[in-house]
mmCIF file of C-alpha atoms and ligand atoms in Angstrom:
data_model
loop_
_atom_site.group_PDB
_atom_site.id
_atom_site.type_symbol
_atom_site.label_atom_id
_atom_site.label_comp_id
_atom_site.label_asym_id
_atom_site.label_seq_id
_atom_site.Cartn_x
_atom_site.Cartn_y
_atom_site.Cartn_z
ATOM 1 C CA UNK T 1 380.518 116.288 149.946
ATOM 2 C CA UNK T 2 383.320 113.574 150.948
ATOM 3 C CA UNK T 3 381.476 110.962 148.472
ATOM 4 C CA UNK T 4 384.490 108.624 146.984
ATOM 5 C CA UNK T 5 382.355 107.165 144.128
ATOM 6 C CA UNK T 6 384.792 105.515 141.273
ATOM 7 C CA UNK T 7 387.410 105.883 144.486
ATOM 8 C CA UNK T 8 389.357 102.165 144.609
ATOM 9 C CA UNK T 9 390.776 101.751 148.509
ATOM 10 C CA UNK T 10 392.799 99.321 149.917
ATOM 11 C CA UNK T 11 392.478 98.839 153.510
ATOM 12 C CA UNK T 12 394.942 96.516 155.904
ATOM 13 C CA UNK T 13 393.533 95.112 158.623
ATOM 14 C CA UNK T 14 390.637 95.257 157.655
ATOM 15 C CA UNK T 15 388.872 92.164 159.462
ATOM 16 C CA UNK T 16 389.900 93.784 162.856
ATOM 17 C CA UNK T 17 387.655 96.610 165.083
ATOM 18 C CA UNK T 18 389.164 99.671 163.467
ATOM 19 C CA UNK T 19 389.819 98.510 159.970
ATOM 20 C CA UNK T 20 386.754 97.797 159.523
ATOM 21 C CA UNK T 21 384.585 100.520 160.914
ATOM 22 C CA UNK T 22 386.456 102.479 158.115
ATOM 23 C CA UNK T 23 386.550 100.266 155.577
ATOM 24 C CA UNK T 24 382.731 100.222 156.333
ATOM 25 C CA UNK T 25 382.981 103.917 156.078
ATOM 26 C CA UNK T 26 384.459 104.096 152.881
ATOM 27 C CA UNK T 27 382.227 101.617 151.205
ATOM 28 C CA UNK T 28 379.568 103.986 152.438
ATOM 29 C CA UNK T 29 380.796 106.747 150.507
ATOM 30 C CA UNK T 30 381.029 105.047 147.157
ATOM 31 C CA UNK T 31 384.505 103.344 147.299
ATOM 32 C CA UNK T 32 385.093 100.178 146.106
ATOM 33 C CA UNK T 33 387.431 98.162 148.684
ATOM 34 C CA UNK T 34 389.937 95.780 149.189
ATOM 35 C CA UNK T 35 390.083 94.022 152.464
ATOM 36 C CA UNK T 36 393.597 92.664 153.410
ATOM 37 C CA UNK T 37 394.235 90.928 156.404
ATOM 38 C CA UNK T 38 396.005 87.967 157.615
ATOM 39 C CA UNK T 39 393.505 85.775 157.994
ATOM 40 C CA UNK T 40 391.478 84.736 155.057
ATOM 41 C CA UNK T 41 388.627 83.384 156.441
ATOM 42 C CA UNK T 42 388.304 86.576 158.725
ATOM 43 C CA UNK T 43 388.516 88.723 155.345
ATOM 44 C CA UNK T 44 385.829 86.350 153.525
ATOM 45 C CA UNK T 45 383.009 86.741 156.514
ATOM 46 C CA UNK T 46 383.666 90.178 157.081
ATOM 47 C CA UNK T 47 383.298 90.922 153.099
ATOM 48 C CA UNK T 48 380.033 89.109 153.708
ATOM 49 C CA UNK T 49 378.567 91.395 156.392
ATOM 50 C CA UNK T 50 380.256 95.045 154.009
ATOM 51 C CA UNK T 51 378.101 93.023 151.154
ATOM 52 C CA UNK T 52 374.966 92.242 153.224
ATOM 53 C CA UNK T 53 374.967 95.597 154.913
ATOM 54 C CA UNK T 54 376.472 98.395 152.438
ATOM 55 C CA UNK T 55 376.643 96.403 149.223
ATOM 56 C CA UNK T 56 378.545 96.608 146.336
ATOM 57 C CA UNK T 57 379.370 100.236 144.299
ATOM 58 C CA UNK T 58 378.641 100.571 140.562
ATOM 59 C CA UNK T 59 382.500 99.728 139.668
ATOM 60 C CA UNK T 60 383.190 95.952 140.996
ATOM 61 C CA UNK T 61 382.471 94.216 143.822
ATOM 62 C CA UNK T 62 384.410 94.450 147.471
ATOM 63 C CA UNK T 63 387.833 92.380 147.415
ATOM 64 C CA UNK T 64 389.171 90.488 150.121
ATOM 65 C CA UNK T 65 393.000 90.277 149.553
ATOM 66 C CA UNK T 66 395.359 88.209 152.267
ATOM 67 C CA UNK T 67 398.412 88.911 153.162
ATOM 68 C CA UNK T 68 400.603 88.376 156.194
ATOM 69 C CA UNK T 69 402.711 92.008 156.804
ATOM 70 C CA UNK T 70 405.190 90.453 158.492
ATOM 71 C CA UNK T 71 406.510 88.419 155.477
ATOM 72 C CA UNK T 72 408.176 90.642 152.956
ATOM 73 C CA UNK T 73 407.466 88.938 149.947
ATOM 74 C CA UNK T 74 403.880 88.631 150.532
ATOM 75 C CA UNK T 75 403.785 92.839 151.323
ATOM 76 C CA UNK T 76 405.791 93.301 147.885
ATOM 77 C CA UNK T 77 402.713 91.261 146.354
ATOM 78 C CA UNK T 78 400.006 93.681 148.084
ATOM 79 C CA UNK T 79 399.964 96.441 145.854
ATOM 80 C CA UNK T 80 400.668 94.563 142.221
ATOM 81 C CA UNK T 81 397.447 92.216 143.327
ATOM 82 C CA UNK T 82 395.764 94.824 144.610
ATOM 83 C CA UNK T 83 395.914 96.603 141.048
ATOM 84 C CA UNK T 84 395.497 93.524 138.984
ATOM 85 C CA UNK T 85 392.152 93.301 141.407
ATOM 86 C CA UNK T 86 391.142 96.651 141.194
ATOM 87 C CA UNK T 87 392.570 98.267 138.245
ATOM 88 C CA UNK T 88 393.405 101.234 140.402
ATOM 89 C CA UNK T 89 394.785 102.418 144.024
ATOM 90 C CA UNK T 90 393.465 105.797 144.675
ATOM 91 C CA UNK T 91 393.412 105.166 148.682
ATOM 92 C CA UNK T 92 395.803 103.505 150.680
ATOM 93 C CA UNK T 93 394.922 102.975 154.399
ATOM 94 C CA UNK T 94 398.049 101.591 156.626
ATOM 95 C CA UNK T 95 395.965 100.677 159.226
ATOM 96 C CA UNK T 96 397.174 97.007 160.170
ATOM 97 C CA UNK T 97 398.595 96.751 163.388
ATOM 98 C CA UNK T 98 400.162 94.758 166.476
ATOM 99 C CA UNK T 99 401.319 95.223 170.204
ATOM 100 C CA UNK T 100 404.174 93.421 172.071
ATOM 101 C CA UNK T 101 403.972 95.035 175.512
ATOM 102 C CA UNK T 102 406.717 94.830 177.687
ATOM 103 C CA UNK T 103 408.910 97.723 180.067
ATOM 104 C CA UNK T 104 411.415 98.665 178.045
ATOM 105 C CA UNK T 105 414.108 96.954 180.720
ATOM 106 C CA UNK T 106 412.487 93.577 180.046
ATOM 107 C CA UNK T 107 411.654 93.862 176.283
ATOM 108 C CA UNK T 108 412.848 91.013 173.854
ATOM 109 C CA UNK T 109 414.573 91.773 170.137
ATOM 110 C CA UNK T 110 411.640 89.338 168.748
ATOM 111 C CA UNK T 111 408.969 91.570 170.687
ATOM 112 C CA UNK T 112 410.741 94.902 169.166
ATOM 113 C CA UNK T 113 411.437 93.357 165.601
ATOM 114 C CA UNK T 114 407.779 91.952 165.007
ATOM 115 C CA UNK T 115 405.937 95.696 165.948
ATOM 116 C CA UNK T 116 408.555 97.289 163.999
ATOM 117 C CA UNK T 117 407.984 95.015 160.852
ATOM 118 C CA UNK T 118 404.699 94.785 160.864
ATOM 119 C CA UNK T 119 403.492 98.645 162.001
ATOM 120 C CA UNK T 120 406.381 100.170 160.350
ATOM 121 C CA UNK T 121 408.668 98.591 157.690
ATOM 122 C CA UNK T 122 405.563 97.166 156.076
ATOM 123 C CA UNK T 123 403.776 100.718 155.378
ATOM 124 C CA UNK T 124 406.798 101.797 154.006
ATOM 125 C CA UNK T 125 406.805 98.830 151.312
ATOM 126 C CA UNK T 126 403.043 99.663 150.631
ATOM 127 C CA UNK T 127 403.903 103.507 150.133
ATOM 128 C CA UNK T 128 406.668 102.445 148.091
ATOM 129 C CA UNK T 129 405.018 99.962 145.698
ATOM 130 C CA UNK T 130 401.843 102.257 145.681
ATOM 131 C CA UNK T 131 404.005 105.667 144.721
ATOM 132 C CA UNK T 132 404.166 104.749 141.140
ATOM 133 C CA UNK T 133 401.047 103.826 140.214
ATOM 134 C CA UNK T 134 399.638 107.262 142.334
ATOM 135 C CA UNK T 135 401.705 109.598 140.291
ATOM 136 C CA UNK T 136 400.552 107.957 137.269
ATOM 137 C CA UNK T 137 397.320 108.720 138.129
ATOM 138 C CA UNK T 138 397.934 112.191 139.399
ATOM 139 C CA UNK T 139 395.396 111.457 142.818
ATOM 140 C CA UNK T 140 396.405 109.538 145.472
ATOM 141 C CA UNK T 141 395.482 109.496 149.374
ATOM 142 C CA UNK T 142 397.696 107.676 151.520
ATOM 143 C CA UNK T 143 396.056 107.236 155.645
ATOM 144 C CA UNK T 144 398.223 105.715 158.041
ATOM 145 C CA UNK T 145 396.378 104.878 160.846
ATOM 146 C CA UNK T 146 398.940 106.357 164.472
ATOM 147 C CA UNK T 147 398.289 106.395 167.654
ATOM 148 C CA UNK T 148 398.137 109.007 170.461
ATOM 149 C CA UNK T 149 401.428 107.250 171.652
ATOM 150 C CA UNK T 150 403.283 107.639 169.162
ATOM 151 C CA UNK T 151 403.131 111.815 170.415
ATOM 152 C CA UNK T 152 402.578 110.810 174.301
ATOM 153 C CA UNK T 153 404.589 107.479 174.524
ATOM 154 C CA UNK T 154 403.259 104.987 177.198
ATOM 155 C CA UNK T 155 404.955 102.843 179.773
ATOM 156 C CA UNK T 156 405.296 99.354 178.186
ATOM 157 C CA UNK T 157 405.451 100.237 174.629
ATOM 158 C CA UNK T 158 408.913 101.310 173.505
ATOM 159 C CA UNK T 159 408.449 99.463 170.046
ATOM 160 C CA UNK T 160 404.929 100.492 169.606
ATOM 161 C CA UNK T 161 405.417 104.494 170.022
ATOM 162 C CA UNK T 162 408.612 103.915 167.873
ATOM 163 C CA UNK T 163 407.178 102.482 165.353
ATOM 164 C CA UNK T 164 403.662 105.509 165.472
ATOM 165 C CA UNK T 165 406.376 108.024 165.858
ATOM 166 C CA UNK T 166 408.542 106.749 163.056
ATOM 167 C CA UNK T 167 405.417 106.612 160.626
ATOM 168 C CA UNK T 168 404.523 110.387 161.529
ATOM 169 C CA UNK T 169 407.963 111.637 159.998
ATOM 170 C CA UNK T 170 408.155 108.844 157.566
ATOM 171 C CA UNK T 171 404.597 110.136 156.517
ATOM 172 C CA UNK T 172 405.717 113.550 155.922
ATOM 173 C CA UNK T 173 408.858 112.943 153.947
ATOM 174 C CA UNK T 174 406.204 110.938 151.560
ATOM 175 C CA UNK T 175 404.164 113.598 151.412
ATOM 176 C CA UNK T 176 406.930 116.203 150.299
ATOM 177 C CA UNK T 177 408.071 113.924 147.231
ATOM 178 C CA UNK T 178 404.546 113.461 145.700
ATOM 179 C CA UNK T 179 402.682 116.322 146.570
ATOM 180 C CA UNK T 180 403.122 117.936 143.385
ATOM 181 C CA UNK T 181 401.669 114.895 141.848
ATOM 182 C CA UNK T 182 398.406 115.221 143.424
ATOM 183 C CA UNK T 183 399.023 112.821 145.858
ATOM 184 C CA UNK T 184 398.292 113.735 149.925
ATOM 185 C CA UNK T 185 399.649 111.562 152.867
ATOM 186 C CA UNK T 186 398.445 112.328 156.046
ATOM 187 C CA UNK T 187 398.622 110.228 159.563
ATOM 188 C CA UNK T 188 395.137 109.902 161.734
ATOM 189 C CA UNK T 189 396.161 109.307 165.352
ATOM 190 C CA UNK T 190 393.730 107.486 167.394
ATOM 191 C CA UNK T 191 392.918 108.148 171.276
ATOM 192 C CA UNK T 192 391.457 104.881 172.881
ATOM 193 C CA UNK T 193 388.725 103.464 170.567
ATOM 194 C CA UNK T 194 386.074 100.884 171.975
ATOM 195 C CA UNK T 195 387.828 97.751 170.197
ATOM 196 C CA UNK T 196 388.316 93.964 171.208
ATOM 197 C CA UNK T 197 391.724 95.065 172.241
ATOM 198 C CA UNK T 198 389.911 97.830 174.824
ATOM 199 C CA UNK T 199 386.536 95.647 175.540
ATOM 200 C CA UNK T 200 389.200 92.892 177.628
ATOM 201 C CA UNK T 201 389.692 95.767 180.113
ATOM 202 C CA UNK T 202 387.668 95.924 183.523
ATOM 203 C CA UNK T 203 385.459 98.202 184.814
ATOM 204 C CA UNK T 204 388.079 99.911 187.101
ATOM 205 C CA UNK T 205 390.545 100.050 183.912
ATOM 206 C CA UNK T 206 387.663 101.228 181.545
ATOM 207 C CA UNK T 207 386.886 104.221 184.780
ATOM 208 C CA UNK T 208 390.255 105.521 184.968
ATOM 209 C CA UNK T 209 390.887 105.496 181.138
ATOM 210 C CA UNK T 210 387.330 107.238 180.925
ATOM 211 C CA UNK T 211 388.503 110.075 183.365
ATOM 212 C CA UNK T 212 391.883 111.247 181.283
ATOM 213 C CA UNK T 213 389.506 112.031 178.427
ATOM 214 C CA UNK T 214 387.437 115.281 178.696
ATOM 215 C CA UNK T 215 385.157 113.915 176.762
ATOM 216 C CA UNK T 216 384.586 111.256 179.314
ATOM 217 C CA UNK T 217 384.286 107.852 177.231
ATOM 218 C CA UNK T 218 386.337 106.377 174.354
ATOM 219 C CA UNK T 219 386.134 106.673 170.973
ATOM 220 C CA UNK T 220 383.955 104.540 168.043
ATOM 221 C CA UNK T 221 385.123 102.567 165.166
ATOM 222 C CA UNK T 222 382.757 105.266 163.245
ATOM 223 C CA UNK T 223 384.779 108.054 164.605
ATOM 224 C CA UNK T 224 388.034 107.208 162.890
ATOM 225 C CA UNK T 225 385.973 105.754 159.464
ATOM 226 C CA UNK T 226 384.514 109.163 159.493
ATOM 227 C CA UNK T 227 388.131 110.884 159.777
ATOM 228 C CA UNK T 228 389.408 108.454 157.675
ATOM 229 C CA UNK T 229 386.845 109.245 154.925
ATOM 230 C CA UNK T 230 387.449 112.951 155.267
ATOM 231 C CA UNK T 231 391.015 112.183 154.794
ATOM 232 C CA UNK T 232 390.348 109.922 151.408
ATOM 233 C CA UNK T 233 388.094 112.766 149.865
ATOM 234 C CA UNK T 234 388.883 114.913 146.909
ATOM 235 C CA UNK T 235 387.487 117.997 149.173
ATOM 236 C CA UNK T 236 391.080 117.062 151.339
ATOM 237 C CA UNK T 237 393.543 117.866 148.658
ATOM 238 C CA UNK T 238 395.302 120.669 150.259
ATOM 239 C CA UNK T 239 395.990 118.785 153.729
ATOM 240 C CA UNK T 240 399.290 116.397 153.621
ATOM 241 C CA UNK T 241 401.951 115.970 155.729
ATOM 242 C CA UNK T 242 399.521 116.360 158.499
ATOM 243 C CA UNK T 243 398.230 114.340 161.870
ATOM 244 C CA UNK T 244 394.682 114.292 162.314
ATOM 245 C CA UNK T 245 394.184 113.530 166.474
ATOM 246 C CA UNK T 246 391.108 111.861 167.162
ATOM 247 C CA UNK T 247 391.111 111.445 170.869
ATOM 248 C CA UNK T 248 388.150 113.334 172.458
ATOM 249 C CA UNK T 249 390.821 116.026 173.987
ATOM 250 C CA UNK T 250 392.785 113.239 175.966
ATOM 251 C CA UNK T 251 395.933 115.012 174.655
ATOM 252 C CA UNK T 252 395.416 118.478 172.479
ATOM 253 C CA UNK T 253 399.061 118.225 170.377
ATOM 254 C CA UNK T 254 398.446 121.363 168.453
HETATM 255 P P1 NAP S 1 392.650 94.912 165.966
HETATM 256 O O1 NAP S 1 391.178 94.883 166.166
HETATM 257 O O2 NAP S 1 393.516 94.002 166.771
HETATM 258 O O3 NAP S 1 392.933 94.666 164.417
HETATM 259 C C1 NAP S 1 394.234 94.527 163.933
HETATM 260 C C2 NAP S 1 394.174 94.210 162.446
HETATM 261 O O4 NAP S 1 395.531 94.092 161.977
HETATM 262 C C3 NAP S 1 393.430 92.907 162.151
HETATM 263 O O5 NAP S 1 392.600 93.084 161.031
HETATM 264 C C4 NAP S 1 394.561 91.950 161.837
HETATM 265 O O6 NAP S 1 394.150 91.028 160.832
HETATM 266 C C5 NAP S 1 395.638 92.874 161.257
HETATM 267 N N1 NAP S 1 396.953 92.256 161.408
HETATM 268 C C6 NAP S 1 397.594 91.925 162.562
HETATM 269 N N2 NAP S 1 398.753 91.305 162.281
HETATM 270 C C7 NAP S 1 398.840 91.237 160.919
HETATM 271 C C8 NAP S 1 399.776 90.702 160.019
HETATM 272 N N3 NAP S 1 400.897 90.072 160.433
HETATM 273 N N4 NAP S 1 399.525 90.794 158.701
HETATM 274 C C9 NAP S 1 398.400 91.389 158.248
HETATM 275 N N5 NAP S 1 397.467 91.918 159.042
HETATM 276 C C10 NAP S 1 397.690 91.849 160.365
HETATM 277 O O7 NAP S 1 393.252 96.371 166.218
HETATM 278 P P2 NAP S 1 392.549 97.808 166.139
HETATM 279 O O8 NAP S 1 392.293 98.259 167.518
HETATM 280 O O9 NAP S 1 391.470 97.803 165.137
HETATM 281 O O10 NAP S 1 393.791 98.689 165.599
HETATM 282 C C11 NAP S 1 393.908 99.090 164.254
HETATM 283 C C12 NAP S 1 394.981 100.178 164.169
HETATM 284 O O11 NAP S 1 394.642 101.273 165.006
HETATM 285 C C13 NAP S 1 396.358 99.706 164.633
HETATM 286 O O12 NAP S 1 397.359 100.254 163.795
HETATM 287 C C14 NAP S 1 396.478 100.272 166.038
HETATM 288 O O13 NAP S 1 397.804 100.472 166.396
HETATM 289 C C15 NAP S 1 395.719 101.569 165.870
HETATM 290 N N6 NAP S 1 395.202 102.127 167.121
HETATM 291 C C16 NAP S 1 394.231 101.467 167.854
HETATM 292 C C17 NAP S 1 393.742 102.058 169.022
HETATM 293 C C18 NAP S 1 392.650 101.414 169.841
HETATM 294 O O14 NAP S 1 392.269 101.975 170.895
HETATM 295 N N7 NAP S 1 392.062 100.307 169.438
HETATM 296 C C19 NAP S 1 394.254 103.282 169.451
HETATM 297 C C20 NAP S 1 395.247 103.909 168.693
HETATM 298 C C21 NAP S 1 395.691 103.323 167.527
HETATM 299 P P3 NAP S 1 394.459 89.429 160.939
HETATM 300 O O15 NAP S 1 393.919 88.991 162.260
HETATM 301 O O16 NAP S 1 393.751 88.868 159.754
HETATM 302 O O17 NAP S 1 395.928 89.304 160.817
#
């Protein structure tokens, strides 16, 4: 069950502490992945290490693929070099992201602009280039990785729940216009996962974030590749449209 063998994924952000656990995750199940990132040389050792440790599925090799999401031209180019690469995009993970934290009294345009290109104007050129070649193929899973805050918000974030929140509804408008083409889109919201981002808190910080979650620690990388993987199966076909919360209870949003 859940195996993605044949499966051809592309995966943004793939070099960083949640990309990769599910890029990892997907490799695991059979998928053959492209790793897109910023940072080439990021991409290249990280492709190294998915080599070294998973290896390489029956149909090609893992792909690293840069790209910087904040330049529009080089997101148009994503999905046509991710399919001259691959020869197919059955999976599309949106998971890429950025914070500019500021109180909403204090925040500048360029910090609002930036999280809004990058975690939400980008993932709708990636839907958008990677609709057509989906409904040729009658599959496609689109994944684009949320947050808890875009359904919460948080204090200091007015651009970053904007832009979770605007990918939720954006995410389900998608998901009406190709379900009947096979095609699923579904968001997977993140609580607080154990990432580089969350390792530069202190003890005290790491305490009181650990006591708002009843399951009294934060999440894994592994926890969101497994969701993620879940998500990307052929056994999901009849979930779209949906939010999967992966939070251990720190908010239960029905
Ligand atoms: P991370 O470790 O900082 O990784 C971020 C990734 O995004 C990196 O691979 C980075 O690659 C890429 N990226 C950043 N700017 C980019 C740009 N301009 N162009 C292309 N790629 C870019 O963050 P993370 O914690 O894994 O977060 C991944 C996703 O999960 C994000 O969408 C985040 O909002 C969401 N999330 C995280 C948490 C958490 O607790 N960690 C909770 C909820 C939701 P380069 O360095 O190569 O650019």
């Amino acid at each position: 069950m859940f195996r993605l063998n044949g499966m051809n994924a592309l995966v943004t952000g793939a070099s960083g502490g949640i990309g990769s656990a599910i890029a990892t995750a997907l490799a695991g199940q059979g998928a053959r992945v492209a790793l897109s990132g910023s940072n080439g040389e990021k991409l290249r050792g990280f492709r190294e290490q998915l080599m070294g440790e998973i290896g390489a599925p029956e149909h090609g090799d893992h792909v690293e693929i840069t790209c910087d999401l904040s330049k529009s031209d080089q997101v148009e180019e994503l999905i046509p070099a991710t399919l001259d690469t691959l020869g197919s995009i059955d999976i599309l993970v949106n998971n890429a992201g950025i914070t500019r934290d500021n109180l909403g009294m204090r925040m500048k345009d360029d910090e609002w602009d930036e999280v809004i290109r990058i975690n939400l104007e980008s993932v709708f050129r990636l839907m958008r280039a990677s609709a057509k070649p989906m409904m040729k193929a009658r599959f496609g899973r689109v994944i684009n990785i949320t947050s808890v805050v875009g359904s919460t918000g948080n204090p200091g974030q007015m651009n970053y729940a904007a832009a979770k929140a605007g990918l939720t509804g954006m995410t389900k408008s998608f998901a009406q216009e190709v379900a009947s083409r096979g095609i699923t889109a579904n968001c997977l919201a993140p609580g607080f996962i154990r990432t580089a981002m969350t390792s530069a808190l202190d003890e005290k910080q790491t305490e009181a974030i650990n006591a708002r979650i009843p399951m009294g620690k934060m999440g894994s990388g592994e926890d969101i590749g497994a969701a993620a993987t879940f998500l990307a199966s052929r056994e999901a076909g009849y979930i779209t449209g949906e939010t999967l919360h992966v939070n251990g209870g720190m908010a239960m949003l029905g």
